Tab-separated table of C-alpha atoms and ligand atoms in Angstrom:
chain	number	residue	atom	x	y	z
A	1119	MET	CA	4.688	38.276	23.209
A	1120	THR	CA	1.105	38.744	23.982
A	1121	ALA	CA	-0.535	35.666	25.686
A	1122	GLN	CA	-1.565	33.019	23.354
A	1123	ARG	CA	-4.636	31.911	21.719
A	1124	ALA	CA	-5.694	29.660	18.928
A	1125	HIS	CA	-5.589	29.909	15.046
A	1126	ARG	CA	-4.838	33.728	14.334
A	1127	PRO	CA	-3.917	33.989	10.667
A	1128	ALA	CA	-3.404	37.383	10.756
A	1129	GLU	CA	-0.610	37.227	13.564
A	1130	LEU	CA	0.824	34.559	11.485
A	1131	ALA	CA	0.654	36.544	8.279
A	1132	ALA	CA	2.707	39.344	10.157
A	1133	TRP	CA	5.097	36.727	12.035
A	1134	ASP	CA	5.978	34.277	8.722
A	1135	PRO	CA	4.332	35.765	5.873
A	1136	GLU	CA	6.189	32.837	3.797
A	1137	VAL	CA	4.202	30.179	6.068
A	1138	ALA	CA	1.082	32.221	5.982
A	1139	SER	CA	1.068	32.652	2.325
A	1140	ILE	CA	1.200	28.872	1.420
A	1141	ILE	CA	-1.731	28.304	4.023
A	1142	GLY	CA	-3.566	30.936	2.635
A	1143	ARG	CA	-2.961	29.039	-1.133
A	1144	GLU	CA	-4.188	25.722	0.548
A	1145	GLU	CA	-7.077	27.139	1.937
A	1146	GLU	CA	-8.332	28.434	-1.437
A	1147	ARG	CA	-7.359	25.157	-3.090
A	1148	GLN	CA	-10.093	23.699	-0.676
A	1149	ARG	CA	-12.288	26.423	-0.832
A	1150	THR	CA	-12.648	26.716	-4.931
A	1151	THR	CA	-11.880	22.578	-6.071
A	1152	LEU	CA	-13.935	19.395	-5.228
A	1153	GLN	CA	-12.765	17.335	-2.098
A	1154	LEU	CA	-13.659	13.749	-3.300
A	1155	ILE	CA	-10.587	11.881	-1.555
A	1156	ALA	CA	-12.304	9.419	0.494
A	1157	SER	CA	-10.112	9.766	3.391
A	1158	GLU	CA	-10.314	13.463	3.762
A	1159	ASN	CA	-12.799	15.699	5.288
A	1160	PHE	CA	-13.465	19.491	6.774
A	1161	THR	CA	-13.175	19.925	10.332
A	1162	SER	CA	-15.533	22.086	12.283
A	1163	PRO	CA	-13.970	25.435	13.149
A	1164	ALA	CA	-13.562	24.305	16.917
A	1165	VAL	CA	-11.658	21.220	16.304
A	1166	LEU	CA	-9.512	23.418	13.845
A	1167	ALA	CA	-8.878	26.022	17.217
A	1168	ALA	CA	-8.335	23.128	19.515
A	1169	THR	CA	-5.429	21.879	17.041
A	1170	GLY	CA	-3.889	24.827	16.794
A	1171	SER	CA	-3.980	25.634	20.858
A	1172	VAL	CA	-1.543	26.295	23.467
A	1173	LEU	CA	-1.703	22.453	24.591
A	1174	THR	CA	1.027	21.719	21.469
A	1175	ASN	CA	3.275	23.403	24.395
A	1176	LYS	CA	2.801	20.754	26.835
A	1177	TYR	CA	4.776	17.396	27.540
A	1178	ALA	CA	2.971	14.527	29.489
A	1179	GLU	CA	4.305	11.402	28.625
A	1180	GLY	CA	2.232	8.859	30.403
A	1181	TYR	CA	-1.486	8.548	30.960
A	1182	PRO	CA	-3.772	10.960	33.398
A	1183	SER	CA	-2.556	10.993	36.821
A	1184	ARG	CA	0.558	8.701	35.894
A	1185	ARG	CA	2.711	11.004	33.930
A	1186	TYR	CA	6.559	11.490	34.086
A	1187	TYR	CA	6.206	15.256	33.579
A	1188	GLY	CA	4.885	17.666	36.386
A	1189	GLY	CA	2.107	20.158	35.542
A	1190	ASN	CA	-0.275	17.881	34.096
A	1191	HIS	CA	-3.358	17.881	36.212
A	1192	VAL	CA	-4.880	20.685	33.835
A	1193	VAL	CA	-4.191	18.619	30.448
A	1194	ASP	CA	-5.123	15.078	32.025
A	1195	GLN	CA	-8.523	16.655	32.057
A	1196	VAL	CA	-8.894	16.976	28.262
A	1197	GLU	CA	-7.281	13.421	27.542
A	1198	ASP	CA	-9.808	11.652	30.424
A	1199	LEU	CA	-12.704	13.742	28.670
A	1200	ALA	CA	-11.579	12.408	25.267
A	1201	ARG	CA	-11.463	8.852	26.376
A	1202	ARG	CA	-14.926	8.711	28.105
A	1203	ARG	CA	-16.820	10.379	25.292
A	1204	LEU	CA	-14.996	7.733	23.102
A	1205	ARG	CA	-16.062	4.884	25.766
A	1206	GLU	CA	-19.894	5.909	25.764
A	1207	LEU	CA	-20.117	6.853	21.799
A	1208	LEU	CA	-18.888	3.179	21.064
A	1209	GLY	CA	-20.085	1.164	24.342
A	1210	ALA	CA	-16.529	0.297	24.923
A	1211	GLU	CA	-14.576	-0.741	27.980
A	1212	HIS	CA	-11.512	1.010	27.587
A	1213	ALA	CA	-10.266	4.132	24.903
A	1214	ASN	CA	-6.620	4.921	24.394
A	1215	VAL	CA	-6.854	8.656	22.079
A	1216	GLN	CA	-2.686	8.768	21.657
A	1217	PRO	CA	-1.977	7.028	18.824
A	1218	HIS	CA	-1.069	10.011	16.381
A	1219	SER	CA	-2.122	7.931	13.191
A	1220	GLY	CA	-4.307	4.853	11.795
A	1221	SER	CA	-1.281	3.159	11.323
A	1222	ASN	CA	0.184	3.816	14.681
A	1223	ALA	CA	-3.234	2.386	16.381
A	1224	ASN	CA	-2.710	-0.619	14.539
A	1225	ALA	CA	1.275	-0.694	15.695
A	1226	ALA	CA	0.091	-0.571	19.063
A	1227	ALA	CA	-2.611	-3.217	18.517
A	1228	TYR	CA	-0.010	-5.715	16.659
A	1229	LEU	CA	2.657	-4.846	19.853
A	1230	ALA	CA	-0.006	-5.703	22.525
A	1231	LEU	CA	-1.567	-8.816	20.642
A	1232	LEU	CA	1.555	-10.166	19.022
A	1233	GLU	CA	5.290	-11.251	19.201
A	1234	PRO	CA	7.197	-11.202	16.157
A	1235	GLY	CA	6.611	-13.881	13.755
A	1236	ASP	CA	3.312	-14.499	14.500
A	1237	THR	CA	0.753	-15.276	11.863
A	1238	VAL	CA	-1.661	-12.577	11.073
A	1239	LEU	CA	-5.015	-13.031	8.440
A	1240	ALA	CA	-5.655	-9.494	6.636
A	1241	MET	CA	-6.600	-8.648	3.732
A	1242	ARG	CA	-4.035	-7.614	0.900
A	1243	LEU	CA	-3.197	-4.211	-0.323
A	1244	ASP	CA	-3.965	-4.465	-3.694
A	1245	GLN	CA	-7.648	-6.225	-2.752
A	1246	GLY	CA	-8.520	-3.231	-0.493
A	1247	GLY	CA	-6.702	-3.584	2.849
A	1248	HIS	CA	-4.387	-1.271	4.165
A	1249	LEU	CA	-0.717	-0.575	4.089
A	1250	THR	CA	-0.133	-1.685	8.003
A	1251	HIS	CA	-2.214	-5.261	6.930
A	1252	GLY	CA	1.017	-6.962	6.203
A	1253	SER	CA	2.548	-4.959	2.741
A	1254	PRO	CA	5.765	-6.381	2.571
A	1255	VAL	CA	7.218	-2.672	2.346
A	1256	ASN	CA	5.345	-1.986	5.592
A	1257	PHE	CA	6.464	-2.597	9.477
A	1258	SER	CA	3.635	-4.959	9.434
A	1259	GLY	CA	4.912	-7.330	6.508
A	1260	ARG	CA	8.396	-7.355	7.687
A	1261	LEU	CA	8.215	-8.309	11.535
A	1262	PHE	CA	5.148	-10.621	11.434
A	1263	ARG	CA	3.845	-13.437	8.935
A	1264	PHE	CA	0.673	-11.900	7.129
A	1265	VAL	CA	-1.444	-14.354	5.098
A	1266	SER	CA	-4.071	-12.081	2.529
A	1267	TYR	CA	-7.614	-12.697	1.708
A	1268	GLY	CA	-9.182	-11.044	-1.061
A	1269	VAL	CA	-12.451	-10.289	-2.882
A	1270	SER	CA	-14.018	-12.995	-4.785
A	1271	ALA	CA	-13.960	-12.680	-8.556
A	1272	SER	CA	-17.402	-12.927	-9.480
A	1273	ASP	CA	-18.646	-10.248	-6.899
A	1274	GLU	CA	-15.565	-8.598	-5.305
A	1275	ARG	CA	-17.016	-8.516	-2.481
A	1276	ILE	CA	-14.808	-9.932	0.727
A	1277	ASP	CA	-14.789	-13.845	-0.077
A	1278	LEU	CA	-15.628	-14.913	3.260
A	1279	ASP	CA	-15.025	-18.534	2.631
A	1280	GLN	CA	-11.364	-17.657	1.771
A	1281	VAL	CA	-10.933	-16.104	5.288
A	1282	GLU	CA	-12.473	-19.310	6.851
A	1283	GLU	CA	-10.521	-21.576	4.974
A	1284	LEU	CA	-7.018	-19.231	5.468
A	1285	ALA	CA	-7.837	-19.350	8.847
A	1286	LEU	CA	-8.181	-23.061	9.403
A	1287	ARG	CA	-4.917	-23.989	7.538
A	1288	GLU	CA	-2.996	-21.102	8.577
A	1289	ARG	CA	-3.996	-20.939	12.524
A	1290	PRO	CA	-3.607	-17.137	12.794
A	1291	LYS	CA	-3.036	-15.349	16.174
A	1292	LEU	CA	-4.729	-12.339	14.659
A	1293	ILE	CA	-7.797	-11.993	12.093
A	1294	VAL	CA	-7.788	-8.430	10.961
A	1295	ALA	CA	-11.057	-6.943	9.337
A	1296	GLY	CA	-11.419	-3.337	7.826
A	1297	ALA	CA	-10.153	-1.489	4.403
A	1298	THR	CA	-9.167	1.365	2.752
A	1299	ALA	CA	-10.626	0.925	-0.599
A	1300	TYR	CA	-13.522	-1.487	-0.289
A	1301	PRO	CA	-16.872	0.010	-0.853
A	1302	ARG	CA	-18.725	-2.201	0.862
A	1303	LEU	CA	-20.381	-2.991	4.400
A	1304	ILE	CA	-18.161	-5.342	6.132
A	1305	ASP	CA	-19.924	-7.384	8.981
A	1306	PRO	CA	-17.850	-8.109	11.933
A	1307	ALA	CA	-19.912	-11.030	13.009
A	1308	PRO	CA	-18.537	-13.556	10.632
A	1309	PHE	CA	-15.125	-12.499	11.123
A	1310	ARG	CA	-15.564	-13.020	15.078
A	1311	ALA	CA	-16.890	-16.419	14.270
A	1312	ILE	CA	-14.177	-17.540	12.508
A	1313	ALA	CA	-11.908	-16.135	14.615
A	1314	ASP	CA	-13.313	-18.133	17.393
A	1315	ARG	CA	-13.119	-21.063	15.582
A	1316	VAL	CA	-9.422	-21.265	15.243
A	1317	GLY	CA	-8.838	-18.918	18.460
A	1318	ALA	CA	-7.417	-15.877	17.413
A	1319	ALA	CA	-8.235	-12.523	18.643
A	1320	PHE	CA	-10.072	-10.234	16.341
A	1321	LEU	CA	-8.756	-6.521	15.329
A	1322	PHE	CA	-11.440	-4.193	13.331
A	1323	ASP	CA	-9.587	-1.700	12.102
A	1324	ALA	CA	-12.656	0.920	11.392
A	1325	ALA	CA	-10.408	3.719	9.856
A	1326	HIS	CA	-12.477	4.484	7.069
A	1327	VAL	CA	-15.882	3.754	8.223
A	1328	ILE	CA	-15.665	4.884	12.000
A	1329	GLY	CA	-18.203	8.159	11.364
A	1330	LEU	CA	-20.572	6.256	9.848
A	1331	ILE	CA	-20.298	3.603	12.623
A	1332	LEU	CA	-21.075	6.446	15.029
A	1333	GLY	CA	-23.612	7.988	12.743
A	1334	GLY	CA	-25.421	4.583	12.898
A	1335	ALA	CA	-24.829	4.100	9.279
A	1336	HIS	CA	-22.730	0.828	9.843
A	1337	PRO	CA	-22.697	-1.860	12.587
A	1338	ASN	CA	-20.590	-1.295	15.417
A	1339	PRO	CA	-17.603	-3.718	15.753
A	1340	VAL	CA	-17.227	-3.137	19.346
A	1341	PRO	CA	-19.320	-6.019	21.077
A	1342	GLU	CA	-17.490	-8.469	18.353
A	1343	ALA	CA	-13.924	-6.924	18.158
A	1344	ASP	CA	-11.096	-7.700	20.724
A	1345	VAL	CA	-9.559	-4.142	19.714
A	1346	VAL	CA	-11.133	-1.341	16.964
A	1347	SER	CA	-8.811	0.434	15.623
A	1348	PHE	CA	-9.392	3.812	13.563
A	1349	THR	CA	-8.296	7.548	12.306
A	1350	THR	CA	-10.232	10.421	13.614
A	1351	HIS	CA	-9.669	12.504	10.853
A	1352	LYS	CA	-11.803	10.926	7.972
A	1353	THR	CA	-15.602	10.036	8.356
A	1354	LEU	CA	-15.258	11.329	11.820
A	1355	ARG	CA	-14.460	14.547	10.683
A	1356	GLY	CA	-11.885	15.284	13.794
A	1357	PRO	CA	-7.956	16.365	13.593
A	1358	ARG	CA	-5.644	14.010	11.945
A	1359	GLY	CA	-4.936	11.342	14.554
A	1360	GLY	CA	-5.671	7.790	15.540
A	1361	ALA	CA	-7.304	5.754	18.631
A	1362	LEU	CA	-7.998	2.423	19.724
A	1363	VAL	CA	-10.734	0.658	21.966
A	1364	CYS	CA	-10.538	-2.447	23.603
A	1365	ARG	CA	-12.243	-5.245	25.660
A	1366	ALA	CA	-10.998	-3.941	29.445
A	1367	SER	CA	-8.980	-7.422	29.849
A	1368	LEU	CA	-6.673	-5.812	27.361
A	1369	ALA	CA	-6.560	-2.528	28.548
A	1370	ARG	CA	-3.174	-2.449	30.119
A	1371	ASP	CA	-1.511	-3.923	27.116
A	1372	ILE	CA	-2.964	-1.440	24.808
A	1373	ASP	CA	-1.972	1.231	27.052
A	1374	ARG	CA	1.792	-0.174	27.406
A	1375	ALA	CA	1.811	-0.357	23.739
A	1376	VAL	CA	0.976	3.023	22.839
A	1377	PHE	CA	3.181	4.308	25.809
A	1378	PRO	CA	6.212	3.330	26.089
A	1379	GLY	CA	6.134	0.882	23.650
A	1380	LEU	CA	5.426	2.670	20.468
A	1381	GLN	CA	5.454	6.490	20.892
A	1382	GLY	CA	6.686	9.069	23.112
A	1383	GLY	CA	4.633	12.042	24.386
A	1384	PRO	CA	1.244	12.023	23.541
A	1385	LEU	CA	-0.313	15.239	21.475
A	1386	LEU	CA	-2.459	16.988	23.739
A	1387	HIS	CA	-3.685	19.453	21.249
A	1388	ALA	CA	-4.779	16.699	19.016
A	1389	ILE	CA	-6.311	14.832	21.849
A	1390	ALA	CA	-8.395	17.966	22.910
A	1391	ALA	CA	-9.419	17.900	19.235
A	1392	LYS	CA	-10.322	14.360	18.896
A	1393	ALA	CA	-12.469	15.454	22.494
A	1394	VAL	CA	-14.402	18.099	20.275
A	1395	ALA	CA	-14.894	15.753	17.284
A	1396	PHE	CA	-16.166	12.953	19.668
A	1397	GLY	CA	-18.402	15.479	21.143
A	1398	GLU	CA	-19.862	16.307	17.585
A	1399	ALA	CA	-20.453	13.279	16.763
A	1400	ALA	CA	-22.620	12.554	19.862
A	1401	ARG	CA	-24.844	15.292	18.346
A	1402	PRO	CA	-28.031	13.758	16.483
A	1403	SER	CA	-26.847	15.810	13.589
A	1404	PHE	CA	-24.203	13.448	13.327
A	1405	ALA	CA	-26.274	10.836	12.435
A	1406	SER	CA	-28.096	12.615	9.598
A	1407	TYR	CA	-24.827	13.395	8.196
A	1408	ALA	CA	-23.743	9.543	8.119
A	1409	SER	CA	-26.761	8.735	6.719
A	1410	GLN	CA	-26.286	11.785	3.893
A	1411	VAL	CA	-22.686	10.313	3.413
A	1412	VAL	CA	-23.870	6.931	2.251
A	1413	ALA	CA	-27.049	8.694	0.405
A	1414	ASN	CA	-24.685	10.991	-1.664
A	1415	ALA	CA	-21.878	7.746	-2.209
A	1416	ARG	CA	-24.673	5.687	-3.661
A	1417	ALA	CA	-25.811	8.780	-6.025
A	1418	LEU	CA	-22.467	9.148	-7.272
A	1419	ALA	CA	-21.883	5.608	-7.759
A	1420	GLU	CA	-25.441	5.248	-9.834
A	1421	ALA	CA	-24.309	8.642	-11.768
A	1422	LEU	CA	-21.124	7.396	-12.653
A	1423	ALA	CA	-22.317	4.071	-14.182
A	1424	GLY	CA	-24.913	6.136	-16.141
A	1425	GLU	CA	-21.550	7.854	-17.291
A	1426	GLY	CA	-20.332	4.258	-18.431
A	1427	LEU	CA	-17.646	4.064	-16.007
A	1428	ARG	CA	-17.885	0.401	-14.476
A	1429	LEU	CA	-17.796	0.623	-10.139
A	1430	VAL	CA	-15.820	-2.367	-8.471
A	1431	SER	CA	-18.655	-4.264	-6.576
A	1432	GLY	CA	-21.078	-2.436	-8.776
A	1433	GLY	CA	-21.594	-0.003	-6.310
A	1434	THR	CA	-21.220	1.144	-2.542
A	1435	ASP	CA	-22.521	0.398	0.717
A	1436	ASN	CA	-20.485	3.382	2.460
A	1437	HIS	CA	-18.595	6.464	1.689
A	1438	LEU	CA	-16.546	5.673	-1.511
A	1439	VAL	CA	-16.504	4.369	-5.020
A	1440	LEU	CA	-13.895	2.524	-6.904
A	1441	VAL	CA	-13.834	2.839	-10.610
A	1442	ASP	CA	-12.127	0.604	-12.821
A	1443	LEU	CA	-11.167	2.474	-15.753
A	1444	ARG	CA	-10.368	-0.257	-18.162
A	1445	SER	CA	-13.465	-0.777	-20.051
A	1446	PHE	CA	-14.075	2.869	-19.835
A	1447	ASP	CA	-10.718	3.475	-21.935
A	1448	PRO	CA	-8.111	0.842	-21.972
A	1449	ASP	CA	-5.299	3.231	-22.349
A	1450	LEU	CA	-6.198	5.614	-19.386
A	1451	SER	CA	-4.171	4.483	-16.221
A	1452	GLY	CA	-5.480	5.819	-12.780
A	1453	LYS	CA	-2.425	8.070	-12.638
A	1454	GLU	CA	-3.281	9.937	-15.844
A	1455	ALA	CA	-7.129	10.347	-14.542
A	1456	GLN	CA	-6.357	11.705	-11.012
A	1457	GLU	CA	-3.849	14.461	-12.932
A	1458	VAL	CA	-6.969	15.063	-15.525
A	1459	LEU	CA	-9.071	15.790	-12.484
A	1460	ASP	CA	-6.703	17.873	-10.869
A	1461	ARG	CA	-6.561	19.905	-13.776
A	1462	ALA	CA	-10.410	19.858	-14.282
A	1463	GLY	CA	-10.231	21.046	-9.778
A	1464	ILE	CA	-11.452	17.673	-8.663
A	1465	THR	CA	-9.442	16.437	-6.302
A	1466	CYS	CA	-9.311	12.220	-5.627
A	1467	ASN	CA	-7.017	9.406	-5.630
A	1468	ARG	CA	-5.879	6.853	-8.002
A	1469	ASN	CA	-6.021	3.710	-6.955
A	1470	GLN	CA	-5.489	-0.153	-7.600
A	1471	VAL	CA	-8.649	-2.342	-8.489
A	1472	PRO	CA	-8.789	-6.041	-7.748
A	1473	GLY	CA	-6.546	-8.008	-9.972
A	1474	ASP	CA	-5.205	-4.895	-11.512
A	1475	PRO	CA	-2.780	-5.626	-13.911
A	1476	ARG	CA	-0.797	-1.862	-13.317
A	1477	SER	CA	1.629	-1.019	-10.549
A	1478	ALA	CA	0.215	0.619	-7.421
A	1479	PHE	CA	1.565	3.573	-8.693
A	1480	VAL	CA	0.021	3.921	-11.944
A	1481	THR	CA	-3.400	1.466	-11.341
A	1482	SER	CA	-6.220	1.227	-13.391
A	1483	GLY	CA	-8.556	2.805	-10.575
A	1484	LEU	CA	-9.599	5.698	-9.087
A	1485	ARG	CA	-11.042	6.132	-5.607
A	1486	LEU	CA	-13.618	8.632	-5.215
A	1487	GLY	CA	-15.521	9.729	-1.859
A	1488	SER	CA	-18.707	11.853	-0.524
A	1489	PRO	CA	-17.712	12.565	3.258
A	1490	ALA	CA	-16.163	16.149	2.485
A	1491	CYS	CA	-19.145	17.169	-0.123
A	1492	THR	CA	-21.241	16.157	2.470
A	1493	THR	CA	-19.657	18.134	5.387
A	1494	LEU	CA	-20.341	21.217	2.979
A	1495	GLY	CA	-23.853	20.763	2.266
A	1496	MET	CA	-23.814	18.723	-0.808
A	1497	GLY	CA	-26.753	16.202	-1.517
A	1498	GLU	CA	-27.451	13.939	-4.040
A	1499	ALA	CA	-28.591	16.712	-6.906
A	1500	GLU	CA	-24.960	17.624	-6.757
A	1501	MET	CA	-23.401	14.245	-6.712
A	1502	HIS	CA	-25.004	13.751	-10.377
A	1503	LEU	CA	-23.582	16.922	-11.143
A	1504	VAL	CA	-20.336	16.083	-9.862
A	1505	ALA	CA	-20.601	12.360	-11.703
A	1506	GLY	CA	-20.992	14.434	-15.015
A	1507	LEU	CA	-18.252	16.835	-14.629
A	1508	VAL	CA	-15.845	13.652	-13.255
A	1509	ALA	CA	-16.834	12.027	-16.691
A	1510	ARG	CA	-16.445	14.676	-18.986
A	1511	ALA	CA	-12.971	15.794	-17.931
A	1512	LEU	CA	-12.131	12.170	-18.737
A	1513	ARG	CA	-13.997	11.772	-21.888
A	1514	LEU	CA	-12.533	15.059	-22.939
A	1515	ARG	CA	-9.155	15.053	-21.282
A	1516	ASP	CA	-7.045	15.756	-24.751
A	1517	ARG	CA	-8.596	19.338	-25.195
A	1518	GLU	CA	-7.559	21.677	-22.677
A	1519	ARG	CA	-10.021	24.224	-23.049
A	1520	GLU	CA	-12.561	21.370	-22.442
A	1521	VAL	CA	-11.108	20.595	-19.082
A	1522	ALA	CA	-11.024	24.514	-18.237
A	1523	ALA	CA	-14.377	24.533	-18.630
A	1524	VAL	CA	-15.456	21.631	-16.488
A	1525	ALA	CA	-12.953	23.614	-13.874
A	1526	GLU	CA	-14.886	26.651	-14.315
A	1527	GLU	CA	-18.263	24.498	-13.277
A	1528	VAL	CA	-16.413	23.152	-10.661
A	1529	ALA	CA	-15.256	26.347	-9.033
A	1530	VAL	CA	-19.048	27.866	-9.370
A	1531	LEU	CA	-20.446	24.636	-7.581
A	1532	CYS	CA	-17.950	24.845	-4.978
A	1533	SER	CA	-18.924	28.896	-4.646
A	1534	LYS	CA	-21.941	27.792	-3.545
A	1535	PHE	CA	-20.751	25.512	-0.590
A	1536	PRO	CA	-17.972	26.933	1.263
A	1537	PRO	CA	-16.155	24.914	4.279
A	1538	PRO	CA	-17.019	25.583	7.357
A	1539	GLY	CA	-15.525	28.788	8.944
A	1540	ALA	CA	-15.494	30.479	5.080
A	1541	GLY	CA	-18.851	31.177	4.931
A	1542	GLY	CA	-20.238	27.666	5.316
A	1543	GLY	CA	-22.260	25.975	8.162
A	1544	SER	CA	-20.516	24.560	11.020
A	1545	PRO	CA	-20.870	20.719	11.236
B	1988	DSN	N1	-3.643	6.222	2.814
B	1988	DSN	C1	-5.005	6.478	3.704
B	1988	DSN	C2	-6.281	6.628	2.696
B	1988	DSN	O1	-6.408	7.262	1.606
B	1988	DSN	O2	-7.274	5.424	3.230
B	1988	DSN	C3	-5.519	5.382	4.869
B	1988	DSN	O3	-4.171	5.609	5.407
């Protein structure tokens, strides 16, 4: 074999045409259909190159200068670079870039801050929280005693009175803020104040909004939170993965929780790609990206509302909208809507809405996000177009020719906005 270099599709096609063909078809799907999953994005070719680099070959259990394997003097530099860039971006005292995912980052935070059976206060899954916020089917709900808060019935925004009341009554050791399907800004300050009243630690799970935070569109939770966890592949636009920042006083506990507490060898190729993404997020263009993500989500929300779709909380402050389909058509579940939109070339995910009578597998809602199409260069005008296509496909879902006609219009729109590296601009 000749010297290894990053990402050579032609070589892959010759070596393993079966896998190459699947990757090629997925490239085509991403290029020709609309990506509205709020937690997805398009990386830059540079992030993709680092992800596909020879760093995947290296074992490096431990941390820079304290590894359990030899030959780490080169890769140490990339982990140090990633940690430094992340600390500087957020003004954080300590960074850990090894978590393989957001779930692992949260698991490490719990391992560092809690003992099994401890009480934690977090947002319930069916109210917008994440699986790792105490769902009974997740390790979090099985190992710790989670008490859940939700949104208020009147405005569908986080019920801070309930958070305070539960905190005073249950005396949690940890309070978690952050969500996976919540369209409003989460202010870390009131959570810090409540945590201080009851002597709890405060974890801000910024998995969804880290890109908005780094781009200055949402408040930075670092001054308020003891630990901030996040993913690197959503609004941040990096490789799939997770990361943590924390106060210096927690650095040792967090590092030991990630390794050896939870994970073995770090994924150096992913860490290199995280370093690239952090470098991209430091550029002024990233702030423009973050504010356009929010502007696009708002335009999408307004246009969907104009089409007669009810939005949870009435709109959005971030990168996503949550559509409650029940008033649009009581017979239309989130599952069916997602499947219809798939046929129309519009990729999104079904999601429970607060107080949803349907199960998490069926749901009465749809979650739509703007990060990926904003990366492609789409703006508010395209969001209006997209909202019209979504509503048309849902309304005419029983007429296959109409759904196919929407798919054709989607393909025309997508052809004008190719992904980075496929003719589109680099983020
Ligand atoms: N399930 C992911 C999302 O789509 O929001 C978060 O883990």
